[in-house]
Short mmCIF file of C-alpha atoms and ligand atoms in Angstrom, two decimals:
data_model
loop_
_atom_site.label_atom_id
_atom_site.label_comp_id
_atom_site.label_asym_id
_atom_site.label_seq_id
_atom_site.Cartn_x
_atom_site.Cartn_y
_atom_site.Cartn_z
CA UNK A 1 117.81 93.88 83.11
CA UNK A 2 116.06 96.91 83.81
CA UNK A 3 114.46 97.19 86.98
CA UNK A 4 112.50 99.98 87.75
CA UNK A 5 114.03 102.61 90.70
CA UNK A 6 111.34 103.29 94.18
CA UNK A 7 110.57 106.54 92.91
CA UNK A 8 109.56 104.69 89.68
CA UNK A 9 107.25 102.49 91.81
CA UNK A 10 105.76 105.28 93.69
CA UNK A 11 102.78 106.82 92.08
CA UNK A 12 103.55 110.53 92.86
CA UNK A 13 100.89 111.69 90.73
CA UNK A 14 97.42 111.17 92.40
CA UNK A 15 99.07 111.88 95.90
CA UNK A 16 96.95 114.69 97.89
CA UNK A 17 98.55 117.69 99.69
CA UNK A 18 98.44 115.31 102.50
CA UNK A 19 99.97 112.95 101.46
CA UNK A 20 103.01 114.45 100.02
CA UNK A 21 104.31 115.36 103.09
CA UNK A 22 104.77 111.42 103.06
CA UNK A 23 106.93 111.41 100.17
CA UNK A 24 108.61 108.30 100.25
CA UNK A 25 112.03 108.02 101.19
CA UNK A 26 114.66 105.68 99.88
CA UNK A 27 117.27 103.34 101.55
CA UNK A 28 118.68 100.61 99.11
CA UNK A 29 120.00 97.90 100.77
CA UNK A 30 121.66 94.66 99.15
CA UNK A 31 119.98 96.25 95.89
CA UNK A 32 116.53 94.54 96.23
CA UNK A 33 115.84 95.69 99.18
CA UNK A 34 113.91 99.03 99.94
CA UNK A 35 112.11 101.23 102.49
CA UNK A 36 109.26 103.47 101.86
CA UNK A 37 107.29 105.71 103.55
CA UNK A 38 103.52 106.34 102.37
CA UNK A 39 100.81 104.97 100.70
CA UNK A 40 100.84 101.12 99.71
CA UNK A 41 98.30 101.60 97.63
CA UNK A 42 100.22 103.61 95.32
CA UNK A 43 102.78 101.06 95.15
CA UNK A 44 103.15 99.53 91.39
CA UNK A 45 104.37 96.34 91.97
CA UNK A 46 103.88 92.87 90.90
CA UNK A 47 102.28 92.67 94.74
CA UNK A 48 101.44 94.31 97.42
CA UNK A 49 100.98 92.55 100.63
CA UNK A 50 97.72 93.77 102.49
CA UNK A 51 97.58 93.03 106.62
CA UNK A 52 94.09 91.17 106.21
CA UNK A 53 91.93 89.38 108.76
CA UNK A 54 90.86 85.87 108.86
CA UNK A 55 87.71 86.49 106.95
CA UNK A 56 89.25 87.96 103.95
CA UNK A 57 86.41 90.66 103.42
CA UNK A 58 88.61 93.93 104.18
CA UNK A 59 88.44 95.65 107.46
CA UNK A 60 90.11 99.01 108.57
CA UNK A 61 93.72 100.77 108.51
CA UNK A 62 95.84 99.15 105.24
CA UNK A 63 92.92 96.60 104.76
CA UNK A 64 90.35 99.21 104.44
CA UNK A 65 92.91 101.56 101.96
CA UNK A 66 93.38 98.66 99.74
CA UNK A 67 89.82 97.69 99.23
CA UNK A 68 88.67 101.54 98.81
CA UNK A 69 91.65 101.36 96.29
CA UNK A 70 91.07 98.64 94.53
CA UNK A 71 87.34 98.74 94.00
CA UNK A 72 84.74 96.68 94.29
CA UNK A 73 85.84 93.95 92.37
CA UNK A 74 88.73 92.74 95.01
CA UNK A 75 85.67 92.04 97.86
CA UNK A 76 83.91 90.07 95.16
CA UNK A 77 87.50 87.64 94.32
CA UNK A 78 87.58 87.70 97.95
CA UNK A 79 84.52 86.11 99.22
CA UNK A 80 84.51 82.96 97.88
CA UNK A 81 88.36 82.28 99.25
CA UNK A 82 86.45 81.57 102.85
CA UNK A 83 89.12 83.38 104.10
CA UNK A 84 92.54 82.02 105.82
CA UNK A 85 93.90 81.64 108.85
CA UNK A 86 96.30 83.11 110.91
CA UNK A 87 100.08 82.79 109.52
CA UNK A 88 98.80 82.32 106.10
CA UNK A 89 98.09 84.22 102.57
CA UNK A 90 96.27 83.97 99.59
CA UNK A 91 96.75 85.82 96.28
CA UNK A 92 93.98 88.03 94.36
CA UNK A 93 94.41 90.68 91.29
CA UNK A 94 95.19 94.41 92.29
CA UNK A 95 91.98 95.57 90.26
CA UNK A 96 92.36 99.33 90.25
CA UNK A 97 95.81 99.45 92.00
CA UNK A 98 98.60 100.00 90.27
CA UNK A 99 99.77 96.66 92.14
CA UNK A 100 99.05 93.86 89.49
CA UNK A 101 98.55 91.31 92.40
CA UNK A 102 97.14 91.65 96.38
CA UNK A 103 98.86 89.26 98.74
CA UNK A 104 96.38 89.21 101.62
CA UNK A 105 97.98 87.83 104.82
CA UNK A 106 96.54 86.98 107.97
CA UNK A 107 99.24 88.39 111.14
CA UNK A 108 98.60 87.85 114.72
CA UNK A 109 96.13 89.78 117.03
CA UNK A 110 99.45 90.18 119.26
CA UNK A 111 99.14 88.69 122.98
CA UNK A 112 102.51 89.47 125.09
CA UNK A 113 101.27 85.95 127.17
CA UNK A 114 102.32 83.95 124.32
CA UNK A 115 105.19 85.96 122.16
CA UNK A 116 106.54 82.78 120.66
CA UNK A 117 103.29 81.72 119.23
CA UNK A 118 102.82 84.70 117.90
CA UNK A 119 106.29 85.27 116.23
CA UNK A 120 105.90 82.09 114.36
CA UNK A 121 102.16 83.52 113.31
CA UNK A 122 104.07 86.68 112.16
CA UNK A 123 107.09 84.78 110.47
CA UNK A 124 104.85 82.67 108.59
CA UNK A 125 102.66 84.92 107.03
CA UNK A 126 105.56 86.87 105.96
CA UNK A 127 107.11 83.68 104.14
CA UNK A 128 104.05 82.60 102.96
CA UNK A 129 103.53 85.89 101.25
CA UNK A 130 107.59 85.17 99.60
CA UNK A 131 106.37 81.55 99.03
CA UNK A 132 103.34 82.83 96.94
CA UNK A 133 105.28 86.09 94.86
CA UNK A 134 107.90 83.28 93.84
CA UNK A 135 105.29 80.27 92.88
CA UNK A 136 103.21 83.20 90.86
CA UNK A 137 106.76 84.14 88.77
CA UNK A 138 106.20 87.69 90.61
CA UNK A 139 109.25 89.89 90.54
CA UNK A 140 108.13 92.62 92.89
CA UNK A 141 106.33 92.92 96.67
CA UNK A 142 105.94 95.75 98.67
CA UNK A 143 104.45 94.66 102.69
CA UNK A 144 103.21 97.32 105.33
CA UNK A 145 104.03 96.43 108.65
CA UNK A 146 101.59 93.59 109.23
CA UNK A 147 100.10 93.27 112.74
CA UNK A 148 101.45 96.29 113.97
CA UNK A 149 98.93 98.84 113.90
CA UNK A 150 95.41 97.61 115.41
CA UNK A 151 96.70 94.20 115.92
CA UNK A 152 99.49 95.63 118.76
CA UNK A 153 102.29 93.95 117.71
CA UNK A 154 105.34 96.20 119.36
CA UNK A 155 107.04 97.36 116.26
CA UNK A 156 110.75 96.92 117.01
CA UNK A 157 109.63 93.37 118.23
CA UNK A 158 108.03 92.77 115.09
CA UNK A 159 110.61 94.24 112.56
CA UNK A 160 113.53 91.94 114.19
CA UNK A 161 111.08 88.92 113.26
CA UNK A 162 110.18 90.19 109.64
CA UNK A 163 113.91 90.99 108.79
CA UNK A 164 114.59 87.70 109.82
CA UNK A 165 113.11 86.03 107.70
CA UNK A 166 113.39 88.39 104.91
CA UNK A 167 117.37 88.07 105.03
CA UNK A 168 117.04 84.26 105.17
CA UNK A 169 115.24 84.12 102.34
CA UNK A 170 117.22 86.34 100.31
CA UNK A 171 119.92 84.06 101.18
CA UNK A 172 118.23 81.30 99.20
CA UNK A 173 118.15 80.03 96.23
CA UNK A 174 114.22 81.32 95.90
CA UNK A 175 115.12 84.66 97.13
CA UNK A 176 117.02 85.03 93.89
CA UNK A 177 113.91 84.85 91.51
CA UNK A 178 112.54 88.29 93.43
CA UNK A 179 114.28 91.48 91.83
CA UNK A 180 112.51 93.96 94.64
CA UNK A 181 111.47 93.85 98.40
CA UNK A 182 109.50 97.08 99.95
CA UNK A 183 109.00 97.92 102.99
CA UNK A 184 106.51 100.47 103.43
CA UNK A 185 106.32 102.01 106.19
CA UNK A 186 103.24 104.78 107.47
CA UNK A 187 105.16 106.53 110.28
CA UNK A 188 107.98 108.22 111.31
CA UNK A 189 108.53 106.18 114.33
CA UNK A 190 108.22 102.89 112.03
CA UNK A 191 110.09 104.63 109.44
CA UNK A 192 113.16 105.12 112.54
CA UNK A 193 113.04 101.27 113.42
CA UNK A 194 113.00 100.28 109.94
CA UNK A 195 116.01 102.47 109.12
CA UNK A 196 118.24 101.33 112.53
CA UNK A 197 117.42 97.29 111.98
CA UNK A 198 117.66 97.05 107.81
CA UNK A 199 121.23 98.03 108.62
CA UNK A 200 121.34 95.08 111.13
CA UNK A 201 120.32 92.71 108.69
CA UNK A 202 120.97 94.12 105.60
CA UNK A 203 124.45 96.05 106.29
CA UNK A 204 125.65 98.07 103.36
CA UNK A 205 128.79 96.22 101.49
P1 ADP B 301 96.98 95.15 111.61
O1 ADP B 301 95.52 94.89 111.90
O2 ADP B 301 97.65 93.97 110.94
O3 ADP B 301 97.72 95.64 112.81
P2 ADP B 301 96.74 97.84 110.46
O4 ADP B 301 96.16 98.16 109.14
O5 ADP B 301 95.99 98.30 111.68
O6 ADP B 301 96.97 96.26 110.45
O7 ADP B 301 98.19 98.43 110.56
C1 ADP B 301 99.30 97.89 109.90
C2 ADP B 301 100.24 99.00 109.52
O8 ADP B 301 99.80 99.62 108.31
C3 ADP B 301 100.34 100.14 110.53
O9 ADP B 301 101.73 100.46 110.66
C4 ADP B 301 99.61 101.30 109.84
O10 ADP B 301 100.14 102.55 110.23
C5 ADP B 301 99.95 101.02 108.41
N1 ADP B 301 99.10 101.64 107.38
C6 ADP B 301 97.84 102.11 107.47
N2 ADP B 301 97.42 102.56 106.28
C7 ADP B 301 98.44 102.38 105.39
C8 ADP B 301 98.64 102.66 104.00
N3 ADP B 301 97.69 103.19 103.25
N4 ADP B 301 99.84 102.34 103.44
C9 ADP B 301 100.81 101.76 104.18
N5 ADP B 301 100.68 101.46 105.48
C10 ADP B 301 99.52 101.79 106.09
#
């Protein structure tokens, strides 16, 4: 079976000056797994993952870039989902993204008082988003790193939980039916902790 390469995925294109400074880079691990650096929205997958709020109605950093690039029409699937709540994800149509799906998933407002409720939040919205690719035959998901930006979730903290349960599930029986997991990543620093743990939990053979 074919499946299509990152640089495949990653709509070079319609990238600005800007933005091709971010030009993705590529580490393969256990073959379906892959890191990325730039824009999610330029991601063609079967779904991208998009670090919503509870309300579901788009809000700023990824949120906001995935609404501007996906038009009007996502708000409008949106607002009658009464949003979701923390730890979980529900599934719209990419609209104008070259994504054919958004998997909007809620991640914790991070609170260092209470890490372990919050790693469960962050777990769970992470499998939920798995859960849904697999139960919608999806063969493709790309996630940013959820919670981490204006929800303060310490990256390295949050990476360890992801990969976690990323590996686990790829372990599974249902982890079989997905041929490609991205990780996109914005910055360098994210980019660095991305590299050093993916060959923690995803070693190369
Ligand atoms: P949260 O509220 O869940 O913390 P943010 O959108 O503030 O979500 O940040 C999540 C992550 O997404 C951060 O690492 C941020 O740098 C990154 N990010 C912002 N814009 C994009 C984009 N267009 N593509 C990929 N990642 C992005």
């Amino acid at each position: 079976k074919d499946i299509p390469t990152i640089r495949q995925l990653y709509r070079t294109s319609s990238l600005s000056i800007a933005q091709t400074r971010r030009y993705p880079s590529v580490e393969a691990h256990l073959d379906r797994i892959s890191l990325l650096q730039g824009d999610i929205t330029k991601v063609q997958v079967d779904a991208i993952v998009n670090a919503a709020n509870r309300s579901l109605l788009g809000g700023g950093g990824v949120d906001g870039a995935i609404h501007d690039a996906a038009g009007p029409k996502l708000l409008a699937e949106c607002r009658p989902l009464n949003g979701c709540e923390t730890g979980g994800a529900k599934i719209t149509k990419g609209y104008d993204l070259p994504a054919l799906h958004v998997i909007h998933a809620v991640g914790p407002i991070y609170d260092s008082k209470d890490v372990e409720t919050k790693e469960s939040q962050l777990a769970s919205c992470y499998q939920n988003s798995l859960d849904i690719a697999v139960n919608n035959s999806l063969k493709s998901i790309a996630f940013p790193c959820i919670s981490t930006g204006i929800y303060g979730y310490p990256i390295e903290d949050a990476t360890h939980v992801v990969l976690d349960v990323v590996r686990k599930f790829c372990d599974m029986e249902a982890g079989k039916e997905l041929d490609r997991i991205v990780f996109v990543v914005w910055s360098n620093t994210d980019r660095a902790v991305y590299e050093k743990l993916l060959s923690e939990y995803f070693p190369p053979d």
